[in-house]
Amino acid sequence: MKIAIPVENKTLEANVSTVFGRANYFLIYDTEREESVFVDNLAQSSAGGAGIKAAQTVVDQKVNALLTPRLGENAADILEAAGIKIYQAINASARKNIDAFGDGKLSLLDEVHAGFHEHGDN
Amino acid sequence: MKIAVLSGKGGAGKTLVAVNLASVAKKSTYIDCDIEEPNGHLFFKPQAVREEEVAVLIPQVNHDLCDGCRRCIDFCRYNALAYIKERLIVLAELCHSCGGCNLVCPQNALAEIERPIGKIQTGISDPVTVKTGFLNIGEASGVPIIKQLLAGLETTADSLTIIDSPPGSACNVMESVKEADYCILVAEPTIFGVHNLNLVYELVKLFNKPFGVVINKCLETENPAEKFCVENNINILARIPFDRELGLLNSNAEIAVRKKEEYREKFSALLNTVAKEVRHEAAAYSQR
């Protein structure tokens, strides 16, 4: 299966990004072939709705699961609509997360934040 | 004459000033642009209220015509569109109603439909016409409501319109002051108050609006807001004392000038000062 992980750098040793929508890259990892591909996150410089554009990127990579420490509401809606399972990443490297996922140690993400797509009205 | 009343934070006294200024004029229109939490109507208790809906246009997808080219997705700056499982989806709350997706679609697969985001109530509290904007809970932007509130206003020299702006200095506030002839900045005499005053001070300078400051809740002690005004050469239009009676009237949603002659005189004086400033500005502008 294919999994996506938001990462800060283009290596397996890179830390999982603390944000999803504005992560630097997405690691797309094929668990059977043990192959990794790093995809630029074009949503990073978005004025708004970065989570949606980032989710679109992940969906287009046809992954089965996303490992992320947190996720906004809009992005979660899109990933769910695409049938992608969302798991809670641990605060460690991408490789450690892949291993933990393989060992069945990651749980499904149960908390989705409301997002930061306000307009600074106050 | 259109006068906007604004402040960098909530609770400084915008509505106190706006409601009482509108009430000392022979005839006026009070417009509550604080669409997230309008409270001017609680003071005026307007009668014969008419209601109109405010809606924005958002795209609607004809899935039979959409071939998934994604030009609309690439065009949308707000990422309000996504293509999931061979279906285009619209994230309505993120749409800014620019209509661009519709324009770039080569298949004519997009149409525009109305999405209600709030309402406007218009009523009378003699001699004040009271217009209030309400943004539906959960909506991100009230700008379209403010646009509709301020559209088609009378602009004669002797008609008075008081615009009660939202707090802060973001899009909502900018929209509410765009058409104003003059801005009244309401500030509290504290260091925090000065910080917030500075936000709206920067804003009115950016918009090149003539303006003056009303300092609310003044004590005999040190007054940082007054100091800020002096240092920046800002005209202080009035100082409202920290007055228990005024505070009590206001917290009971009473209009102070309708209850006590002393307050009527003070707010009349403020309105005269502002009217003079506006005439002065108009004259200065025509000489430029």
Tab-separated table of C-alpha atoms in Angstrom:
chain	number	residue	atom	x	y	z
A	1	MET	CA	0.000	0.000	0.000
A	2	LYS	CA	0.975	3.644	-0.419
A	3	ILE	CA	1.176	6.058	2.470
A	4	ALA	CA	1.758	9.813	2.596
A	5	ILE	CA	3.648	11.685	5.336
A	6	PRO	CA	4.183	15.475	5.524
A	7	VAL	CA	7.935	16.022	6.042
A	8	GLU	CA	10.344	18.907	6.518
A	9	ASN	CA	13.137	17.511	4.295
A	10	LYS	CA	13.548	15.045	1.446
A	11	THR	CA	14.961	12.141	3.457
A	12	LEU	CA	13.495	9.252	5.400
A	13	GLU	CA	15.310	10.578	8.460
A	14	ALA	CA	13.490	13.920	8.222
A	15	ASN	CA	11.089	14.780	10.988
A	16	VAL	CA	7.385	14.584	10.341
A	17	SER	CA	6.152	18.114	9.691
A	18	THR	CA	4.094	19.588	12.515
A	19	VAL	CA	1.674	21.024	9.923
A	20	PHE	CA	-0.119	19.341	7.041
A	21	GLY	CA	-1.333	22.076	4.674
A	22	ARG	CA	1.907	24.027	4.743
A	23	ALA	CA	4.403	21.166	5.056
A	24	ASN	CA	7.486	21.444	2.820
A	25	TYR	CA	7.103	18.045	1.118
A	26	PHE	CA	5.038	14.915	1.142
A	27	LEU	CA	6.794	11.592	1.360
A	28	ILE	CA	4.904	9.000	-0.695
A	29	TYR	CA	6.021	5.594	0.514
A	30	ASP	CA	5.183	2.271	-1.094
A	31	THR	CA	5.253	-0.322	1.709
A	32	GLU	CA	5.496	-3.357	-0.617
A	33	ARG	CA	8.271	-2.055	-2.846
A	34	GLU	CA	9.857	-0.033	-0.007
A	35	GLU	CA	10.165	2.887	-2.406
A	36	SER	CA	9.954	6.530	-1.439
A	37	VAL	CA	9.112	9.559	-3.574
A	38	PHE	CA	9.120	13.154	-2.327
A	39	VAL	CA	6.504	15.489	-3.719
A	40	ASP	CA	6.697	19.293	-3.401
A	41	ASN	CA	3.767	20.787	-1.523
A	42	LEU	CA	2.548	23.492	-3.906
A	43	ALA	CA	-0.041	24.566	-1.331
A	44	GLN	CA	2.680	25.955	0.926
A	45	SER	CA	2.449	29.476	-0.500
A	46	SER	CA	-1.345	29.545	-0.848
A	47	ALA	CA	-3.119	32.672	0.379
A	48	GLY	CA	-5.847	30.492	1.825
A	49	GLY	CA	-7.197	26.973	1.741
A	50	ALA	CA	-3.709	25.416	1.822
A	51	GLY	CA	-5.105	22.289	3.463
A	52	ILE	CA	-7.410	21.659	0.511
A	53	LYS	CA	-4.711	22.018	-2.093
A	54	ALA	CA	-2.352	19.853	-0.043
A	55	ALA	CA	-5.079	17.222	0.332
A	56	GLN	CA	-5.612	17.317	-3.430
A	57	THR	CA	-1.891	16.606	-3.928
A	58	VAL	CA	-2.044	13.634	-1.563
A	59	VAL	CA	-5.237	12.307	-3.184
A	60	ASP	CA	-3.684	12.585	-6.655
A	61	GLN	CA	-0.818	10.349	-5.477
A	62	LYS	CA	-3.439	7.616	-4.964
A	63	VAL	CA	-2.286	6.804	-1.442
A	64	ASN	CA	-4.258	4.578	0.914
A	65	ALA	CA	-3.275	6.285	4.162
A	66	LEU	CA	-1.948	9.578	5.525
A	67	LEU	CA	0.193	9.796	8.671
A	68	THR	CA	0.055	13.305	10.132
A	69	PRO	CA	0.325	14.847	13.599
A	70	ARG	CA	-2.664	17.121	12.947
A	71	LEU	CA	-5.136	18.052	10.256
A	72	GLY	CA	-7.654	20.780	9.449
A	73	GLU	CA	-11.340	20.186	8.879
A	74	ASN	CA	-11.448	20.921	5.139
A	75	ALA	CA	-8.455	18.716	4.389
A	76	ALA	CA	-9.959	15.913	6.491
A	77	ASP	CA	-13.263	16.148	4.575
A	78	ILE	CA	-11.477	15.807	1.251
A	79	LEU	CA	-9.261	12.939	2.334
A	80	GLU	CA	-12.259	11.118	3.769
A	81	ALA	CA	-14.228	11.691	0.564
A	82	ALA	CA	-11.315	10.103	-1.293
A	83	GLY	CA	-11.380	7.139	1.088
A	84	ILE	CA	-7.930	7.791	2.552
A	85	LYS	CA	-7.402	6.588	6.119
A	86	ILE	CA	-5.827	9.178	8.425
A	87	TYR	CA	-3.456	8.085	11.192
A	88	GLN	CA	-1.930	10.032	14.057
A	89	ALA	CA	1.819	10.382	13.374
A	90	ILE	CA	4.314	10.288	16.235
A	91	ASN	CA	6.805	13.083	16.813
A	92	ALA	CA	9.777	11.337	15.185
A	93	SER	CA	11.382	10.722	11.792
A	94	ALA	CA	9.449	9.599	8.724
A	95	ARG	CA	11.208	6.198	8.929
A	96	LYS	CA	10.150	5.663	12.567
A	97	ASN	CA	6.587	6.512	11.586
A	98	ILE	CA	6.652	4.045	8.704
A	99	ASP	CA	7.928	1.347	11.075
A	100	ALA	CA	5.323	2.182	13.720
A	101	PHE	CA	2.608	2.092	11.058
A	102	GLY	CA	3.884	-1.279	9.790
A	103	ASP	CA	3.783	-2.640	13.352
A	104	GLY	CA	0.192	-1.425	13.723
A	105	LYS	CA	1.180	0.995	16.487
A	106	LEU	CA	-0.423	4.131	15.038
A	107	SER	CA	-4.022	4.942	15.846
A	108	LEU	CA	-6.544	6.690	13.637
A	109	LEU	CA	-6.536	10.488	14.036
A	110	ASP	CA	-9.604	11.300	16.064
A	111	GLU	CA	-9.187	15.031	16.520
A	112	VAL	CA	-9.550	17.433	13.623
A	113	HIS	CA	-9.033	21.171	14.230
A	114	ALA	CA	-11.312	23.818	12.787
A	115	GLY	CA	-8.614	25.130	10.477
A	116	PHE	CA	-7.084	28.554	10.125
A	117	HIS	CA	-8.982	29.726	7.079
A	118	GLU	CA	-10.400	32.820	8.770
A	119	HIS	CA	-9.663	36.274	7.432
A	120	GLY	CA	-8.283	37.891	10.519
A	121	ASP	CA	-11.600	39.566	11.198
A	122	ASN	CA	-10.690	40.625	14.699
B	1	MET	CA	-22.347	63.341	5.399
B	2	LYS	CA	-21.219	59.803	6.228
B	3	ILE	CA	-19.336	59.290	9.473
B	4	ALA	CA	-17.755	55.968	10.406
B	5	VAL	CA	-17.094	55.138	14.059
B	6	LEU	CA	-14.339	52.601	14.597
B	7	SER	CA	-11.889	51.259	17.140
B	8	GLY	CA	-9.105	48.712	17.228
B	9	LYS	CA	-10.878	46.579	19.807
B	10	GLY	CA	-14.354	45.723	21.004
B	11	GLY	CA	-15.770	47.461	24.061
B	12	ALA	CA	-14.019	50.798	23.553
B	13	GLY	CA	-17.308	52.628	23.018
B	14	LYS	CA	-18.046	52.586	19.277
B	15	THR	CA	-21.697	51.797	19.683
B	16	LEU	CA	-22.084	54.283	22.572
B	17	VAL	CA	-20.705	57.061	20.369
B	18	ALA	CA	-22.459	55.954	17.158
B	19	VAL	CA	-25.899	55.452	18.697
B	20	ASN	CA	-25.832	58.730	20.605
B	21	LEU	CA	-24.475	60.755	17.683
B	22	ALA	CA	-27.208	59.405	15.400
B	23	SER	CA	-29.780	60.286	18.068
B	24	VAL	CA	-28.878	63.972	18.469
B	25	ALA	CA	-29.381	64.749	14.772
B	26	LYS	CA	-32.752	66.012	13.507
B	27	LYS	CA	-32.838	63.084	11.157
B	28	SER	CA	-30.261	60.386	10.530
B	29	THR	CA	-29.512	56.852	9.418
B	30	TYR	CA	-27.636	54.533	11.737
B	31	ILE	CA	-25.966	51.561	10.041
B	32	ASP	CA	-24.642	48.722	12.162
B	33	CYS	CA	-21.792	47.151	10.183
B	34	ASP	CA	-20.614	45.117	13.175
B	35	ILE	CA	-22.261	42.170	11.439
B	36	GLU	CA	-20.766	39.488	13.673
B	37	GLU	CA	-22.320	40.934	16.791
B	38	PRO	CA	-24.600	43.866	15.931
B	39	ASN	CA	-25.985	45.498	19.063
B	40	GLY	CA	-27.111	48.988	17.977
B	41	HIS	CA	-30.626	47.652	17.417
B	42	LEU	CA	-30.809	46.723	21.115
B	43	PHE	CA	-30.523	50.447	21.915
B	44	PHE	CA	-32.843	51.732	19.189
B	45	LYS	CA	-35.472	48.966	19.424
B	46	PRO	CA	-36.594	49.860	15.890
B	47	GLN	CA	-40.229	49.507	14.763
B	48	ALA	CA	-41.720	48.445	11.417
B	49	VAL	CA	-38.719	46.247	10.692
B	50	ARG	CA	-38.267	44.988	7.132
B	51	GLU	CA	-35.910	42.143	6.444
B	52	GLU	CA	-33.913	41.241	3.352
B	53	GLU	CA	-31.646	38.294	2.772
B	54	VAL	CA	-28.009	38.680	1.733
B	55	ALA	CA	-26.616	35.984	-0.524
B	56	VAL	CA	-23.376	35.415	-2.401
B	57	LEU	CA	-22.892	33.553	-5.658
B	58	ILE	CA	-21.021	30.256	-5.594
B	59	PRO	CA	-20.333	27.763	-8.378
B	60	GLN	CA	-22.584	24.782	-8.964
B	61	VAL	CA	-21.149	21.849	-10.904
B	62	ASN	CA	-22.869	20.061	-13.755
B	63	HIS	CA	-21.106	16.707	-13.406
B	64	ASP	CA	-22.297	15.536	-16.824
B	65	LEU	CA	-20.394	18.359	-18.513
B	66	CYS	CA	-17.276	18.488	-16.260
B	67	ASP	CA	-14.423	16.545	-17.859
B	68	GLY	CA	-11.986	17.033	-14.978
B	69	CYS	CA	-9.562	19.406	-16.721
B	70	ARG	CA	-8.999	21.210	-13.386
B	71	ARG	CA	-8.570	24.668	-14.903
B	72	CYS	CA	-10.993	26.026	-12.299
B	73	ILE	CA	-8.949	24.436	-9.500
B	74	ASP	CA	-5.731	25.963	-10.797
B	75	PHE	CA	-7.429	29.338	-11.134
B	76	CYS	CA	-8.957	29.534	-7.646
B	77	ARG	CA	-6.672	31.494	-5.319
B	78	TYR	CA	-8.676	30.393	-2.300
B	79	ASN	CA	-8.538	26.670	-3.133
B	80	ALA	CA	-12.305	26.440	-2.895
B	81	LEU	CA	-12.454	23.619	-5.442
B	82	ALA	CA	-11.070	20.079	-5.427
B	83	TYR	CA	-11.316	17.063	-7.721
B	84	ILE	CA	-11.932	13.877	-5.766
B	85	LYS	CA	-12.925	10.499	-7.177
B	86	GLU	CA	-13.514	12.006	-10.612
B	87	ARG	CA	-15.891	14.589	-9.218
B	88	LEU	CA	-15.398	18.326	-8.821
B	89	ILE	CA	-16.385	19.494	-5.346
B	90	VAL	CA	-17.012	23.048	-4.144
B	91	LEU	CA	-15.947	24.178	-0.657
B	92	ALA	CA	-18.572	26.864	-0.343
B	93	GLU	CA	-17.209	28.590	2.799
B	94	LEU	CA	-13.890	29.291	1.092
B	95	CYS	CA	-15.385	30.727	-2.102
B	96	HIS	CA	-14.989	34.502	-2.490
B	97	SER	CA	-17.590	34.698	-5.267
B	98	CYS	CA	-15.231	36.045	-7.909
B	99	GLY	CA	-16.838	33.926	-10.658
B	100	GLY	CA	-13.431	33.117	-12.150
B	101	CYS	CA	-13.975	29.330	-12.181
B	102	ASN	CA	-17.048	29.866	-14.301
B	103	LEU	CA	-15.085	32.021	-16.759
B	104	VAL	CA	-12.183	29.607	-17.238
B	105	CYS	CA	-14.322	26.450	-17.602
B	106	PRO	CA	-14.087	25.306	-21.246
B	107	GLN	CA	-17.025	22.908	-20.841
B	108	ASN	CA	-19.533	25.408	-19.403
B	109	ALA	CA	-19.901	22.941	-16.577
B	110	LEU	CA	-20.260	25.614	-13.901
B	111	ALA	CA	-23.268	27.742	-13.085
B	112	GLU	CA	-23.705	30.267	-10.289
B	113	ILE	CA	-26.179	29.758	-7.496
B	114	GLU	CA	-27.040	31.948	-4.520
B	115	ARG	CA	-25.893	30.975	-1.064
B	116	PRO	CA	-27.455	32.974	1.819
B	117	ILE	CA	-24.892	34.289	4.320
B	118	GLY	CA	-26.969	36.672	6.410
B	119	LYS	CA	-29.637	39.345	6.472
B	120	ILE	CA	-30.271	43.066	6.773
B	121	GLN	CA	-33.004	44.554	8.950
B	122	THR	CA	-34.265	48.095	8.407
B	123	GLY	CA	-36.529	49.796	10.925
B	124	ILE	CA	-37.406	53.153	12.458
B	125	SER	CA	-36.567	54.585	15.869
B	126	ASP	CA	-37.771	58.103	15.253
B	127	PRO	CA	-36.025	60.193	13.965
B	128	VAL	CA	-33.393	57.548	13.223
B	129	THR	CA	-33.575	54.980	10.450
B	130	VAL	CA	-31.820	51.893	11.774
B	131	LYS	CA	-30.147	49.418	9.440
B	132	THR	CA	-28.533	46.305	10.889
B	133	GLY	CA	-26.471	43.607	9.217
B	134	PHE	CA	-26.428	40.067	10.592
B	135	LEU	CA	-23.874	37.499	9.457
B	136	ASN	CA	-24.992	33.890	9.846
B	137	ILE	CA	-23.057	32.005	12.521
B	138	GLY	CA	-20.110	30.091	11.094
B	139	GLU	CA	-19.662	32.275	8.013
B	140	ALA	CA	-16.127	33.494	7.373
B	141	SER	CA	-16.686	36.887	5.765
B	142	GLY	CA	-19.325	39.562	6.266
B	143	VAL	CA	-17.983	41.879	3.586
B	144	PRO	CA	-20.891	41.210	1.158
B	145	ILE	CA	-23.374	42.212	3.893
B	146	ILE	CA	-21.523	45.469	4.573
B	147	LYS	CA	-21.436	46.214	0.828
B	148	GLN	CA	-25.193	45.742	0.628
B	149	LEU	CA	-25.775	47.815	3.801
B	150	LEU	CA	-23.871	50.760	2.337
B	151	ALA	CA	-25.096	50.474	-1.257
B	152	GLY	CA	-27.342	53.247	-2.512
B	153	LEU	CA	-27.009	55.577	0.475
B	154	GLU	CA	-28.150	59.172	0.239
B	155	THR	CA	-25.170	61.459	-0.029
B	156	THR	CA	-26.611	64.947	0.338
B	157	ALA	CA	-24.644	67.384	2.487
B	158	ASP	CA	-27.364	67.683	5.140
B	159	SER	CA	-28.257	63.995	5.441
B	160	LEU	CA	-26.402	62.302	8.275
B	161	THR	CA	-25.336	58.661	8.192
B	162	ILE	CA	-23.532	57.093	11.120
B	163	ILE	CA	-21.676	53.893	10.323
B	164	ASP	CA	-20.964	51.677	13.329
B	165	SER	CA	-17.897	49.735	12.163
B	166	PRO	CA	-16.792	46.278	13.284
B	167	PRO	CA	-13.894	46.196	15.769
B	168	GLY	CA	-10.330	45.765	14.556
B	169	SER	CA	-8.774	46.773	11.259
B	170	ALA	CA	-9.450	43.843	8.887
B	171	CYS	CA	-11.473	43.527	5.640
B	172	ASN	CA	-14.839	44.123	7.351
B	173	VAL	CA	-13.629	47.426	8.787
B	174	MET	CA	-12.047	48.572	5.531
B	175	GLU	CA	-15.298	47.907	3.690
B	176	SER	CA	-17.235	49.924	6.276
B	177	VAL	CA	-15.006	53.022	6.059
B	178	LYS	CA	-14.435	53.049	2.275
B	179	GLU	CA	-17.283	55.454	1.553
B	180	ALA	CA	-17.080	57.479	4.768
B	181	ASP	CA	-16.430	61.241	4.649
B	182	TYR	CA	-14.946	61.198	8.119
B	183	CYS	CA	-13.787	58.647	10.689
B	184	ILE	CA	-14.167	58.862	14.458
B	185	LEU	CA	-11.683	56.646	16.275
B	186	VAL	CA	-12.865	55.647	19.742
B	187	ALA	CA	-10.096	54.770	22.191
B	188	GLU	CA	-9.631	53.824	25.816
B	189	PRO	CA	-7.113	55.739	27.944
B	190	THR	CA	-4.868	52.753	28.596
B	191	ILE	CA	-1.665	51.366	27.079
B	192	PHE	CA	-3.724	48.526	25.592
B	193	GLY	CA	-6.110	51.156	24.247
B	194	VAL	CA	-3.232	52.977	22.566
B	195	HIS	CA	-2.087	49.778	20.863
B	196	ASN	CA	-5.561	49.330	19.388
B	197	LEU	CA	-5.903	53.008	18.536
B	198	ASN	CA	-2.676	52.749	16.566
B	199	LEU	CA	-4.182	49.947	14.421
B	200	VAL	CA	-7.112	52.061	13.264
B	201	TYR	CA	-4.932	55.168	13.050
B	202	GLU	CA	-2.742	53.323	10.506
B	203	LEU	CA	-5.870	52.206	8.667
B	204	VAL	CA	-7.465	55.642	8.250
B	205	LYS	CA	-4.100	57.064	7.151
B	206	LEU	CA	-3.830	54.289	4.548
B	207	PHE	CA	-7.307	55.113	3.261
B	208	ASN	CA	-6.523	58.820	3.358
B	209	LYS	CA	-9.597	59.585	5.459
B	210	PRO	CA	-9.966	62.691	7.608
B	211	PHE	CA	-10.342	61.571	11.211
B	212	GLY	CA	-10.382	62.538	14.866
B	213	VAL	CA	-10.305	60.680	18.172
B	214	VAL	CA	-12.846	60.347	20.969
B	215	ILE	CA	-11.261	59.123	24.188
B	216	ASN	CA	-13.774	57.206	26.265
B	217	LYS	CA	-13.751	56.359	30.007
B	218	CYS	CA	-11.319	59.167	30.897
B	219	LEU	CA	-10.042	59.458	34.481
B	220	GLU	CA	-8.095	62.298	36.097
B	221	THR	CA	-4.986	60.130	36.090
B	222	GLU	CA	-2.415	59.657	33.359
B	223	ASN	CA	-3.940	59.232	29.894
B	224	PRO	CA	-1.751	57.270	27.431
B	225	ALA	CA	-4.286	57.698	24.577
B	226	GLU	CA	-4.182	61.479	24.973
B	227	LYS	CA	-0.377	61.373	25.017
B	228	PHE	CA	-0.402	59.296	21.806
B	229	CYS	CA	-2.702	61.820	20.112
B	230	VAL	CA	-0.533	64.772	21.145
B	231	GLU	CA	2.660	63.046	19.995
B	232	ASN	CA	1.141	62.199	16.603
B	233	ASN	CA	-0.636	65.494	16.167
B	234	ILE	CA	-4.083	63.848	16.134
B	235	ASN	CA	-7.186	65.929	16.722
B	236	ILE	CA	-9.025	64.949	19.933
B	237	LEU	CA	-12.703	65.574	19.260
B	238	ALA	CA	-13.987	64.769	22.747
B	239	ARG	CA	-13.132	63.184	26.065
B	240	ILE	CA	-15.936	61.167	27.614
B	241	PRO	CA	-15.402	60.859	31.374
B	242	PHE	CA	-15.519	57.557	33.248
B	243	ASP	CA	-19.090	58.172	34.297
B	244	ARG	CA	-21.061	55.620	36.311
B	245	GLU	CA	-24.432	57.013	35.265
B	246	LEU	CA	-23.535	56.931	31.563
B	247	GLY	CA	-22.153	53.430	31.964
B	248	LEU	CA	-25.328	52.250	33.682
B	249	LEU	CA	-27.613	53.755	31.021
B	250	ASN	CA	-25.485	52.204	28.316
B	251	SER	CA	-25.372	48.773	29.918
B	252	ASN	CA	-29.172	48.847	30.158
B	253	ALA	CA	-29.279	49.493	26.389
B	254	GLU	CA	-30.646	53.015	26.906
B	255	ILE	CA	-29.673	55.834	24.583
B	256	ALA	CA	-28.092	58.350	26.952
B	257	VAL	CA	-29.034	61.470	24.964
B	258	ARG	CA	-32.694	60.426	25.052
B	259	LYS	CA	-32.540	60.141	28.845
B	260	LYS	CA	-30.586	63.181	30.017
B	261	GLU	CA	-30.176	66.693	28.673
B	262	GLU	CA	-26.556	66.907	29.821
B	263	TYR	CA	-25.615	64.006	27.536
B	264	ARG	CA	-27.660	65.443	24.667
B	265	GLU	CA	-25.650	68.683	24.908
B	266	LYS	CA	-22.326	66.834	24.966
B	267	PHE	CA	-23.057	64.604	21.987
B	268	SER	CA	-24.600	67.553	20.076
B	269	ALA	CA	-21.344	69.411	20.630
B	270	LEU	CA	-19.408	66.402	19.319
B	271	LEU	CA	-21.625	66.177	16.237
B	272	ASN	CA	-21.109	69.923	15.586
B	273	THR	CA	-17.351	69.520	15.922
B	274	VAL	CA	-17.363	66.634	13.445
B	275	ALA	CA	-19.657	68.482	10.990
B	276	LYS	CA	-17.258	71.445	11.077
B	277	GLU	CA	-14.314	69.121	10.409
B	278	VAL	CA	-16.120	67.555	7.437
B	279	ARG	CA	-16.985	71.002	5.972
B	280	HIS	CA	-13.418	72.119	6.522
B	281	GLU	CA	-12.113	68.984	4.779
B	282	ALA	CA	-14.512	69.439	1.868
B	283	ALA	CA	-13.372	73.059	1.455
B	284	ALA	CA	-9.704	72.102	1.718
B	285	TYR	CA	-10.234	69.346	-0.820
B	286	SER	CA	-11.923	71.643	-3.362
B	287	GLN	CA	-8.965	74.054	-3.098
B	288	ARG	CA	-6.409	71.320	-3.806
